[in-house]
PDB file of C-alpha atoms in Angstrom:
ATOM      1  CA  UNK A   1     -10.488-153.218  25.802  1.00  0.00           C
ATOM      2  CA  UNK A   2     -13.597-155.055  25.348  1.00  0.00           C
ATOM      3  CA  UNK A   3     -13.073-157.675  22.366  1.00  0.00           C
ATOM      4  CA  UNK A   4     -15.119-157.242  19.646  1.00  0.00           C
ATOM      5  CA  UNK A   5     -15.279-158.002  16.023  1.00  0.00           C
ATOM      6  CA  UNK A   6     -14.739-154.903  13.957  1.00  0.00           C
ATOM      7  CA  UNK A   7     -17.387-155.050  11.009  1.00  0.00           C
ATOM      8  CA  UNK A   8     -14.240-154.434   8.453  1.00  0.00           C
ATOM      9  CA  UNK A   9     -13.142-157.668   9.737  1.00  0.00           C
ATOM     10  CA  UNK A  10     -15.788-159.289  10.048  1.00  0.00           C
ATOM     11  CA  UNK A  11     -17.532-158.631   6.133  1.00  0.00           C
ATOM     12  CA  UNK A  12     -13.026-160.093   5.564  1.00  0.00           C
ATOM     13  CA  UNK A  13     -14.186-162.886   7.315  1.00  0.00           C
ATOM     14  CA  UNK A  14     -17.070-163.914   5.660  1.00  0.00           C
ATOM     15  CA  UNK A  15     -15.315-163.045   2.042  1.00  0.00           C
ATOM     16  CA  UNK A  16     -13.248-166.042   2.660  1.00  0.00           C
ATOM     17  CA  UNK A  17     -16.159-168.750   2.771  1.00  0.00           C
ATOM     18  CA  UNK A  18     -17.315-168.381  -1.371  1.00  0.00           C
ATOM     19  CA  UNK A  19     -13.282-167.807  -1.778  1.00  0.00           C
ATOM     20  CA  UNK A  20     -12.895-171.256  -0.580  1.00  0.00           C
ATOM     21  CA  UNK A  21     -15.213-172.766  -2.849  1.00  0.00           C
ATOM     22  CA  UNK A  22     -13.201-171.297  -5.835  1.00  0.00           C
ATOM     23  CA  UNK A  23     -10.682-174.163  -6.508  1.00  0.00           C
ATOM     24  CA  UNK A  24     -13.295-177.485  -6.168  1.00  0.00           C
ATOM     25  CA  UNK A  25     -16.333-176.056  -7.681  1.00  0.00           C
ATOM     26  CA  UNK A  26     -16.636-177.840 -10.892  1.00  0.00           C
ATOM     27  CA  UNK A  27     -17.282-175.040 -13.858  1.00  0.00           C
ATOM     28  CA  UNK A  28     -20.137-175.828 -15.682  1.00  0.00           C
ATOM     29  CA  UNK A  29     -22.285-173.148 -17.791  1.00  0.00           C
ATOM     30  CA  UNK A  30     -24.775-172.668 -14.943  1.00  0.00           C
ATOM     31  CA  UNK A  31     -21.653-172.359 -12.648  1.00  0.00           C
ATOM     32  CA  UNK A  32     -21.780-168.362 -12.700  1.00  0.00           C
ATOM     33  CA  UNK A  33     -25.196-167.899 -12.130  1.00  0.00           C
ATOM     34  CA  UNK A  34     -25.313-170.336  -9.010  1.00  0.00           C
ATOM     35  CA  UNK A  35     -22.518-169.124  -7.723  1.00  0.00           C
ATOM     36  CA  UNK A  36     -24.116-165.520  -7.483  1.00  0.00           C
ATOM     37  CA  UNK A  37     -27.722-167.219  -6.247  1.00  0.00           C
ATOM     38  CA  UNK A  38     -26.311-169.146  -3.599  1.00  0.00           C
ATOM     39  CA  UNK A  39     -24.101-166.775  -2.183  1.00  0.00           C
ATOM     40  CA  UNK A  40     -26.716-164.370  -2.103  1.00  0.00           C
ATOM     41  CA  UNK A  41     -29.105-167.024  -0.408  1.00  0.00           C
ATOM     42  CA  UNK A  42     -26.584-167.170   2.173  1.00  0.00           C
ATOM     43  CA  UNK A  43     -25.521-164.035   2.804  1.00  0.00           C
ATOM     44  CA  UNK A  44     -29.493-163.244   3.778  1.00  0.00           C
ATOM     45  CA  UNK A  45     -29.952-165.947   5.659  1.00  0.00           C
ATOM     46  CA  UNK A  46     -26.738-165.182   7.788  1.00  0.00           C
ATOM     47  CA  UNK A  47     -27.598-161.577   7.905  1.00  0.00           C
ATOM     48  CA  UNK A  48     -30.655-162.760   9.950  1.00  0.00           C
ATOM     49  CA  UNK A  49     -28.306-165.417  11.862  1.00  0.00           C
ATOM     50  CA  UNK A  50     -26.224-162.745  12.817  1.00  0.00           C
ATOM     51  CA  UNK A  51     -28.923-160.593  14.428  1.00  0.00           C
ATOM     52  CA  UNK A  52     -30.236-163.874  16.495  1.00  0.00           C
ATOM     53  CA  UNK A  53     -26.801-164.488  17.607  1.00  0.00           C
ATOM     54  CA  UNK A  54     -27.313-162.459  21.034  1.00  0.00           C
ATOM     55  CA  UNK A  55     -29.939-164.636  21.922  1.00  0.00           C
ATOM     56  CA  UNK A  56     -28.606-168.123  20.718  1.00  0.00           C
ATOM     57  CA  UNK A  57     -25.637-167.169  23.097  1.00  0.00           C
ATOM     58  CA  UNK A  58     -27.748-166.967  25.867  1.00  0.00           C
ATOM     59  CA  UNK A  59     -27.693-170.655  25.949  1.00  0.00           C
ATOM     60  CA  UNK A  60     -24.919-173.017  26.489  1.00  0.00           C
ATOM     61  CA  UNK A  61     -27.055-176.217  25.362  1.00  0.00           C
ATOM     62  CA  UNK A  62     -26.806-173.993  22.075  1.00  0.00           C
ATOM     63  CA  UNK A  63     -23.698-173.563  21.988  1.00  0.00           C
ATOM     64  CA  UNK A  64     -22.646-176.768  21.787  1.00  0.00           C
ATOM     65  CA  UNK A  65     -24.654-177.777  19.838  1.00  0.00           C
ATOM     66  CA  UNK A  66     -22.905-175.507  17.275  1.00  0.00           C
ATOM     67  CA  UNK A  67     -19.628-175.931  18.004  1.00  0.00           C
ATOM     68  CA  UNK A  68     -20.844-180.177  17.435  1.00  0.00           C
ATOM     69  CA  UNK A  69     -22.246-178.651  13.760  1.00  0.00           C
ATOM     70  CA  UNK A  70     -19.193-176.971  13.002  1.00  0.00           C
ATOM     71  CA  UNK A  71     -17.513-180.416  12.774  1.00  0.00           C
ATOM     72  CA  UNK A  72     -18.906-180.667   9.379  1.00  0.00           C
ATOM     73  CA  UNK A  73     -17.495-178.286   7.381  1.00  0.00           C
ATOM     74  CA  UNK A  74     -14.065-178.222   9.454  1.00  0.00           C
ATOM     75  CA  UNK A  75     -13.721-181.870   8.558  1.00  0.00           C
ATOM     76  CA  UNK A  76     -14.882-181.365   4.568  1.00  0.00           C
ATOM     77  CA  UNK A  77     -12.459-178.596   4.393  1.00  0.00           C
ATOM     78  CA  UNK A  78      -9.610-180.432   5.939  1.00  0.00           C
ATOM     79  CA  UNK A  79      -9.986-183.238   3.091  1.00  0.00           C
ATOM     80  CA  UNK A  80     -10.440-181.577   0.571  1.00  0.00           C
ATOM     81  CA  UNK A  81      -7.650-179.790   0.823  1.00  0.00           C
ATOM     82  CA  UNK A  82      -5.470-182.155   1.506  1.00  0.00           C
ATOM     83  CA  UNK A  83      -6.779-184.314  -1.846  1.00  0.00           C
ATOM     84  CA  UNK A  84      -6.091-180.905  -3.406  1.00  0.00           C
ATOM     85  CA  UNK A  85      -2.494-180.369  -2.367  1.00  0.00           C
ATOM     86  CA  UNK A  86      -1.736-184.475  -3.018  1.00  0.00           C
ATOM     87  CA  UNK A  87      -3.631-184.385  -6.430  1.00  0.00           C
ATOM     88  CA  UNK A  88      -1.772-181.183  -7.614  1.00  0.00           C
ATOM     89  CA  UNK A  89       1.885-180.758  -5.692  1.00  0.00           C
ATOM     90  CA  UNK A  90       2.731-183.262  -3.184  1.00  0.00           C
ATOM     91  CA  UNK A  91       1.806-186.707  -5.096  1.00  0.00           C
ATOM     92  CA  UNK A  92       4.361-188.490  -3.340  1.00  0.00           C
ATOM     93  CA  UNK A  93       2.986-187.367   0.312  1.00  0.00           C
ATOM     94  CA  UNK A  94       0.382-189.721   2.136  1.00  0.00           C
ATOM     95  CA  UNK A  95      -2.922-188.138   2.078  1.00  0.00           C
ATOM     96  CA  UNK A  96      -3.076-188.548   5.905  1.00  0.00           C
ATOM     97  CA  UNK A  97       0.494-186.201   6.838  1.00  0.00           C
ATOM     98  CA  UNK A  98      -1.001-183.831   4.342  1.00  0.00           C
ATOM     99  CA  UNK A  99      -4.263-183.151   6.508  1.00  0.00           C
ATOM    100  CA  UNK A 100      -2.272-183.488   9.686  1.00  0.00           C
ATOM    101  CA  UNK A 101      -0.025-180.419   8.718  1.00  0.00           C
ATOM    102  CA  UNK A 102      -3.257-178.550   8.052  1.00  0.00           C
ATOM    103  CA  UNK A 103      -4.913-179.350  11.131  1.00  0.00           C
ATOM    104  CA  UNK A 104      -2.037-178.707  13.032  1.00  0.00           C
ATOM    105  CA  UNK A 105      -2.130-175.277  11.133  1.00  0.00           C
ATOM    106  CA  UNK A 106      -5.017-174.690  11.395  1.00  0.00           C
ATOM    107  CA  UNK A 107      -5.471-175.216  15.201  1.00  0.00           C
ATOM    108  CA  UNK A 108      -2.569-172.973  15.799  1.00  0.00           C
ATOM    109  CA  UNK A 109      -4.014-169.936  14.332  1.00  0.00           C
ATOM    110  CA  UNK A 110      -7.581-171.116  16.285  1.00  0.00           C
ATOM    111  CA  UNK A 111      -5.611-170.555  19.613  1.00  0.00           C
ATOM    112  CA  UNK A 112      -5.417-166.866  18.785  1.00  0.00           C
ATOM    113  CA  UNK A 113      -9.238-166.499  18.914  1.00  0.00           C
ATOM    114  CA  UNK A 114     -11.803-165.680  16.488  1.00  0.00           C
ATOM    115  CA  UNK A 115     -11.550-161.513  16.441  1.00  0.00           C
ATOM    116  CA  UNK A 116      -7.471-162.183  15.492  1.00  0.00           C
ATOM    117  CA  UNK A 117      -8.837-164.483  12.928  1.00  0.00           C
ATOM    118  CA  UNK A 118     -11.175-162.312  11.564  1.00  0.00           C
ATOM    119  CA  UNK A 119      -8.546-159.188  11.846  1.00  0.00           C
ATOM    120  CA  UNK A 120      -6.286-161.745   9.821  1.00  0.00           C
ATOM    121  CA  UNK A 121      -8.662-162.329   7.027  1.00  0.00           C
ATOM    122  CA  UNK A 122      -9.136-158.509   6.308  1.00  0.00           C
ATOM    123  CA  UNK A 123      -5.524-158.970   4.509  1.00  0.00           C
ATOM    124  CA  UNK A 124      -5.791-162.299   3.046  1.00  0.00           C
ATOM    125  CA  UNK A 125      -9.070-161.742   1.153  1.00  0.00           C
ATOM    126  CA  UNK A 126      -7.741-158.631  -0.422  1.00  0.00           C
ATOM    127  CA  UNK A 127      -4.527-160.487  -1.818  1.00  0.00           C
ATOM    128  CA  UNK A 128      -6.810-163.214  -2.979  1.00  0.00           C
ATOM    129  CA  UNK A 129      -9.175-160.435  -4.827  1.00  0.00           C
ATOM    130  CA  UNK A 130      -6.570-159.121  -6.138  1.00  0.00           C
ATOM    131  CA  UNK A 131      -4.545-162.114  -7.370  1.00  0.00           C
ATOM    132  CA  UNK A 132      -8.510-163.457  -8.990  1.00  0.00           C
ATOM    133  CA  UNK A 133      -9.135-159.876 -10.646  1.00  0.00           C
ATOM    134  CA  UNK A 134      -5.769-159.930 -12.210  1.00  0.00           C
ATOM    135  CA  UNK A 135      -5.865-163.458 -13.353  1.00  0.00           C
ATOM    136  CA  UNK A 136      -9.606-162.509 -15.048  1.00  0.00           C
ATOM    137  CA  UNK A 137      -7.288-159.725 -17.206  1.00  0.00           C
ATOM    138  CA  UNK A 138      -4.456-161.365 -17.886  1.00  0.00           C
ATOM    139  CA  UNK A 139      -6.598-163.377 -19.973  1.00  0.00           C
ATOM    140  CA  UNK A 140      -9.577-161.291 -21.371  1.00  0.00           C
ATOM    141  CA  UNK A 141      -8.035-161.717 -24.697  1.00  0.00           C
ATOM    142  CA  UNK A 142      -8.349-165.277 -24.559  1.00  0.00           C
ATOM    143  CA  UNK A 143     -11.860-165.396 -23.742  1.00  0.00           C
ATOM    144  CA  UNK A 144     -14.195-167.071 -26.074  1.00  0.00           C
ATOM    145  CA  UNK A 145     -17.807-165.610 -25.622  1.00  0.00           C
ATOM    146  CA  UNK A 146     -19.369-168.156 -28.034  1.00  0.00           C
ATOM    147  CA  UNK A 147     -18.803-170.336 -24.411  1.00  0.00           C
ATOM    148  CA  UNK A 148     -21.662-168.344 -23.327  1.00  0.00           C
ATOM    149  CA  UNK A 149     -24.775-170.415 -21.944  1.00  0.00           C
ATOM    150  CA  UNK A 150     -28.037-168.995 -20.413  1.00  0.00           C
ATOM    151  CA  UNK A 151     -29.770-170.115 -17.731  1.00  0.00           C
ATOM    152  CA  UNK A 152     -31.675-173.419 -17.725  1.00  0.00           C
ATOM    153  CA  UNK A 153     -33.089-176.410 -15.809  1.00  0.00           C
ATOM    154  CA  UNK A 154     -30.397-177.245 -14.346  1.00  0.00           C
ATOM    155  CA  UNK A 155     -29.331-173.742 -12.221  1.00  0.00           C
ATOM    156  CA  UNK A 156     -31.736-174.704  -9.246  1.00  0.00           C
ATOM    157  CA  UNK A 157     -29.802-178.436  -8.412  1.00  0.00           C
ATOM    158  CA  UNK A 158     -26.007-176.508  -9.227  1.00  0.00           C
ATOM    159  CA  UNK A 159     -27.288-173.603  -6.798  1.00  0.00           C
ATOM    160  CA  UNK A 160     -28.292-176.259  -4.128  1.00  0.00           C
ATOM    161  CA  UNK A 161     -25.154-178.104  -4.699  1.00  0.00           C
ATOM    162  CA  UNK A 162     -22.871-174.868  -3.993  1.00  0.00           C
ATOM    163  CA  UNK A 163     -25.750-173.904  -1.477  1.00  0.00           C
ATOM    164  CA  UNK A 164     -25.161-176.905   0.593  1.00  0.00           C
ATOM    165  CA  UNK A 165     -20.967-176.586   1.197  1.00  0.00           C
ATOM    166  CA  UNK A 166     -21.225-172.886   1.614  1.00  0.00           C
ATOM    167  CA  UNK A 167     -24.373-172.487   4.085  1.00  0.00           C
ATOM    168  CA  UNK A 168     -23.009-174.568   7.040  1.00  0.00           C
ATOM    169  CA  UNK A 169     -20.045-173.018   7.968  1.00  0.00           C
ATOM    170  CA  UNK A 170     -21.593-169.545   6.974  1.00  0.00           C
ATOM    171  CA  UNK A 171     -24.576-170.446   9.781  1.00  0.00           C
ATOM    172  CA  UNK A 172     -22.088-171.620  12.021  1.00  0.00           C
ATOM    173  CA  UNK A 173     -19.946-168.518  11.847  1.00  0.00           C
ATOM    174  CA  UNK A 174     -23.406-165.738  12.173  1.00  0.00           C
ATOM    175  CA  UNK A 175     -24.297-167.262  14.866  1.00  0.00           C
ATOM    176  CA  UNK A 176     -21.050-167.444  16.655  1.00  0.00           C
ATOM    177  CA  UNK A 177     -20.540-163.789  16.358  1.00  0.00           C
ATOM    178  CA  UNK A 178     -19.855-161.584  19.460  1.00  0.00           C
ATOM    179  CA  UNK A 179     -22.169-159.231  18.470  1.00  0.00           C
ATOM    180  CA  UNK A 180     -24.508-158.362  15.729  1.00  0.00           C
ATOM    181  CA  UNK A 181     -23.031-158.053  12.400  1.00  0.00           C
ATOM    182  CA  UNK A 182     -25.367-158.955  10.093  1.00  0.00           C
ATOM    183  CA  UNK A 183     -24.566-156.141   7.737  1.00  0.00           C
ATOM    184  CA  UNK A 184     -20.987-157.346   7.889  1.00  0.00           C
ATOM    185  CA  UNK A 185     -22.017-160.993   6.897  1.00  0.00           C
ATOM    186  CA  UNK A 186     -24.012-159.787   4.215  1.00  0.00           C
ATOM    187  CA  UNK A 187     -21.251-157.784   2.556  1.00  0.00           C
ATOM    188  CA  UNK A 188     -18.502-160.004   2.885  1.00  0.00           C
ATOM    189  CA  UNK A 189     -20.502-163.224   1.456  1.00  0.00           C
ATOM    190  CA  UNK A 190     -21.852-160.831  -1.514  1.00  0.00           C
ATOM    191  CA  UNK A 191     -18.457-159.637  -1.969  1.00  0.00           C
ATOM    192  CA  UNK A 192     -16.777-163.043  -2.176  1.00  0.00           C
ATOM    193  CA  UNK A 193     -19.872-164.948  -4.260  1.00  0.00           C
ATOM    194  CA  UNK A 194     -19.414-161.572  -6.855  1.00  0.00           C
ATOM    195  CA  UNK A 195     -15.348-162.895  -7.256  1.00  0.00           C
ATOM    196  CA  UNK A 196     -16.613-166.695  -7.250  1.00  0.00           C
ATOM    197  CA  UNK A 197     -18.755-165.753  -9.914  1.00  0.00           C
ATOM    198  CA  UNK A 198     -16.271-164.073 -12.067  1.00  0.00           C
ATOM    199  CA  UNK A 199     -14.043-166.510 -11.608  1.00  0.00           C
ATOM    200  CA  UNK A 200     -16.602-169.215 -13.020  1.00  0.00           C
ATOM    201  CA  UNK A 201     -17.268-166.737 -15.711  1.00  0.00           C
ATOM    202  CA  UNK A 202     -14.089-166.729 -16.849  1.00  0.00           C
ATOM    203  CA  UNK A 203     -13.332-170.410 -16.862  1.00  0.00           C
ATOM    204  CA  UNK A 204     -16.139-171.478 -18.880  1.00  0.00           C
ATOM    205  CA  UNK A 205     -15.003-168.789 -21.594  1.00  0.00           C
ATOM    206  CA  UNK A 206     -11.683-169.945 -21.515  1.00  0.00           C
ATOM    207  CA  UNK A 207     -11.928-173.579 -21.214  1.00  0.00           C
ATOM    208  CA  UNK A 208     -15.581-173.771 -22.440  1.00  0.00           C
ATOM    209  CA  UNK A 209     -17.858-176.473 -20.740  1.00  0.00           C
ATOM    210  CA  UNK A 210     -16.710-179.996 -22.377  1.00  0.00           C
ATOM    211  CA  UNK A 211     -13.117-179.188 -21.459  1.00  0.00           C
ATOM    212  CA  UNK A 212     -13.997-178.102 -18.235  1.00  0.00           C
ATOM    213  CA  UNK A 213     -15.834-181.068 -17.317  1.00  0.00           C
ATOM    214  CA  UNK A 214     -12.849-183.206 -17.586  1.00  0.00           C
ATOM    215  CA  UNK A 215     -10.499-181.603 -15.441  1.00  0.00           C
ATOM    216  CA  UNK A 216     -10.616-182.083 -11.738  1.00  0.00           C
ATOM    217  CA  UNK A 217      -9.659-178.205 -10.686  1.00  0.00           C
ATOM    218  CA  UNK A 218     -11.162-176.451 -13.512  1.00  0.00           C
ATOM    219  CA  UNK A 219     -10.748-173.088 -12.057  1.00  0.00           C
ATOM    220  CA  UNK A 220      -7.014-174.046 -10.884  1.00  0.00           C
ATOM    221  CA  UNK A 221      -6.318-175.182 -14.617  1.00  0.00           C
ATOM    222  CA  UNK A 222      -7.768-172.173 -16.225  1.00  0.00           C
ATOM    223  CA  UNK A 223      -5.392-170.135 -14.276  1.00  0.00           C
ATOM    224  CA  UNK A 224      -2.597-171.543 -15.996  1.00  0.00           C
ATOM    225  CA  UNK A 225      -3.196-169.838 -18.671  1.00  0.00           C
ATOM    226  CA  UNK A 226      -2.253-166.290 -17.366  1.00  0.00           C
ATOM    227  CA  UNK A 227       1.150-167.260 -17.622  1.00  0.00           C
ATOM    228  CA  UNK A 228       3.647-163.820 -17.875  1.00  0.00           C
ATOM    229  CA  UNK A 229       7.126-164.900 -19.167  1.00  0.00           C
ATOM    230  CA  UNK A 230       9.340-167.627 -17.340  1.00  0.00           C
ATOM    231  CA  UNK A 231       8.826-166.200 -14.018  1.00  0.00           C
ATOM    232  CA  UNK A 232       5.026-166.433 -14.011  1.00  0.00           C
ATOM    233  CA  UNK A 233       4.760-169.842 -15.935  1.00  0.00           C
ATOM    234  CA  UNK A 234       2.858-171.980 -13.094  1.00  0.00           C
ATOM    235  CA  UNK A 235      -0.124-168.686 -13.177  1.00  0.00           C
ATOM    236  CA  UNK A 236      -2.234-171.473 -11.031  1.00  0.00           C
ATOM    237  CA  UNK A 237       0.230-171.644  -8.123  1.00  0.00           C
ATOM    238  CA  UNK A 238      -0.181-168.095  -7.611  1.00  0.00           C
ATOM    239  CA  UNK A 239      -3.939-168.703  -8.216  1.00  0.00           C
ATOM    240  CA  UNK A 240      -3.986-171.312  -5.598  1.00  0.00           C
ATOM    241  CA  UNK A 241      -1.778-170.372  -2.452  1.00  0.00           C
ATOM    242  CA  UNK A 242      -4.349-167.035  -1.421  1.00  0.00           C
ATOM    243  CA  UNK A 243      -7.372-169.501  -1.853  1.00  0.00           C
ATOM    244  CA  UNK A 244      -5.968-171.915  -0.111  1.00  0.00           C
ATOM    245  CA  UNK A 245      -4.667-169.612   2.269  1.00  0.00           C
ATOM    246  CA  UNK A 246      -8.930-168.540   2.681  1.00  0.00           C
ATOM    247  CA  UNK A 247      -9.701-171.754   3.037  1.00  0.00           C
ATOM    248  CA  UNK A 248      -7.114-172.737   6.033  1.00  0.00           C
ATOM    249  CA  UNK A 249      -8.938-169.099   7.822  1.00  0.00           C
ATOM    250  CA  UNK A 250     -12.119-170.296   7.236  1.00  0.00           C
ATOM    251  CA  UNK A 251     -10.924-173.444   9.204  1.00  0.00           C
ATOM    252  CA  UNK A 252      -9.323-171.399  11.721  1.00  0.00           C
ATOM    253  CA  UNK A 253     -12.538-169.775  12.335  1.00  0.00           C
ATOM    254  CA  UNK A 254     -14.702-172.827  12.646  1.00  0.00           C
ATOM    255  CA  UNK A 255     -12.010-174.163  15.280  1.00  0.00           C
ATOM    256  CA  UNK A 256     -12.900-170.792  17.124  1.00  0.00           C
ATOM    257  CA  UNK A 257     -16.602-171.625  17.348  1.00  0.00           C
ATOM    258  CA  UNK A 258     -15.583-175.306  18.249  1.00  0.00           C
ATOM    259  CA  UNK A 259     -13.223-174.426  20.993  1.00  0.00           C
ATOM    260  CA  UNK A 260     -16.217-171.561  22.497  1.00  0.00           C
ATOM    261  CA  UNK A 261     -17.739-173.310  24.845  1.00  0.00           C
ATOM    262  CA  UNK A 262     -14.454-174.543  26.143  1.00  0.00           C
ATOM    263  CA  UNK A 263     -12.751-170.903  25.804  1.00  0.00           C
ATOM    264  CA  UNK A 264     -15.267-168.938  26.889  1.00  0.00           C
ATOM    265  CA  UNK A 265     -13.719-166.337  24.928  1.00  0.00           C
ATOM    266  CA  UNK A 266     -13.254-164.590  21.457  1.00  0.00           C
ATOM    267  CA  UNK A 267     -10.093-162.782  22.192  1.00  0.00           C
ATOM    268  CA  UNK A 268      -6.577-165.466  23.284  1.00  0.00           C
ATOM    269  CA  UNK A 269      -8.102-168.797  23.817  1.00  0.00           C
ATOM    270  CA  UNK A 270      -7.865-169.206  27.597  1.00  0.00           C
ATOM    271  CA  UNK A 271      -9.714-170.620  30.453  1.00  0.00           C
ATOM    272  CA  UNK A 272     -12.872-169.343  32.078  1.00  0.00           C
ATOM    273  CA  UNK A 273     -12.176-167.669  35.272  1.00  0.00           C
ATOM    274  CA  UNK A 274     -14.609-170.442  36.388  1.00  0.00           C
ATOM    275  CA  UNK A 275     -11.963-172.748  35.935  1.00  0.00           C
ATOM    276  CA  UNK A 276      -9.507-170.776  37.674  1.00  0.00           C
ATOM    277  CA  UNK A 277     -10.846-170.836  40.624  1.00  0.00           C
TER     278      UNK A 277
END
């Protein structure tokens, strides 16, 4: 069968890049509305990637010149998480074993190609939309709307800000596809900046926008507070492991695109039948 990305997949795929912004976007009262600009931004800008993707193909000079650009936003991912994981569970581990697990992880699941990856992230994103919808009402009642803040002068440098670690691996990703799914892009990066903005939303009502400025993970923190008996104390854990989970397939994806022009392929990594020979 001729590999392909199924657009279901796909639209998954592309859910999982504003889902990874989630835990280190700081939550300010422009937060929500830049979350929803920039995603949008990006999902037209990759919708139009995605239909040029044919032709950037065509060259390999191209090619590697995105698989150099995907560097970027493997590397900033890679970090981040593991300052993430040391600042909030493993204090004790050395920052450098932490990222070494993940890019061992994340290499792993890269060796399975990009249409298994994407086929991968249809699951993942729906756990982590569910596990963000359900900690948004498990603690409606402790919303404060006086938090509220309109827009002001500020939205255009917090939309750049989220603009500028979203777009990268979003461009690197639309043009990387094996075929045109800009409609797919679109939908997924709407669907995931829609749950990034909700999720900002409710922060800055819960926390409101002093308290959130002085916590690291204000997102992670506010989570906390959907707490359900004993069992459910540490709500941010179960906040936390689907994101991060997103975050390690966005990776995964962007190891895909690295490993192209060595692969040749988006199905099983292998080697060309060039190479074969």
């Amino acid at each position: 069968m001729r590999e392909r990305l199924f657009p279901r997949w796909g639209a998954a795929l592309f859910a999982l890049l504003p889902l990874s912004e989630i835990l280190y976007t700081p939550a300010s009262g422009q937060t929500v509305y830049a979350a929803a600009l920039a995603s949008l931004i990006c999902a037209l800008l990759c919708a139009g990637g995605a239909r040029l993707a044919p032709v950037w193909q065509k060259s390999h000079l191209l090619q590697w010149l995105l698989a150099l650009f995907s560097l970027w936003p493997i590397a900033s991912s890679l970090a981040r998480m593991g300052v993430f994981l040391r600042s909030t569970v493993f204090s004790t581990r050395p920052l450098w074993s932490l990222i070494l697990v993940l890019t061992v992880c994340t290499l792993l699941a890269a060796t399975a190609g990009l249409n298994r990856c994407a086929m991968w992230a249809l699951p993942v994103a729906w756990i982590a939309g569910v596990i963000i919808i359900l900690s948004g009402v498990l603690t409606v009642s402790q919303l404060q709307p006086v938090y509220w803040i309109m827009p002001d002068a500020t939205l255009p440098r917090e939309t750049g800000r989220i603009l500028l670690r979203l777009l990268p691996a979003s461009l690197a990703l639309s043009l990387s596809l094996p075929e045109s799914l800009s409609g797919a892009a679109a939908r997924g990066l709407s669907a995931g900046g829609a749950l990034f903005a909700l999720i900002s939303l409710r922060t800055t009502l819960l926390l409101g926008v002093h308290t959130a400025a002085l916590l690291p993970y204000p997102n992670f923190s506010a989570a906390g507070l959907a707490a359900i008996g004993d069992f459910a104390r540490h709500g941010e854990v179960f906040f936390a492991v689907p994101l991060l989970l997103c975050e390690l397939g966005r990776c995964a994806a962007l190891s895909c695109v690295l490993l192209l022009p060595f692969s040749h392929s988006y199905g099983v990594l292998r080697l060309s039948r060039r190479a074969k020979q």
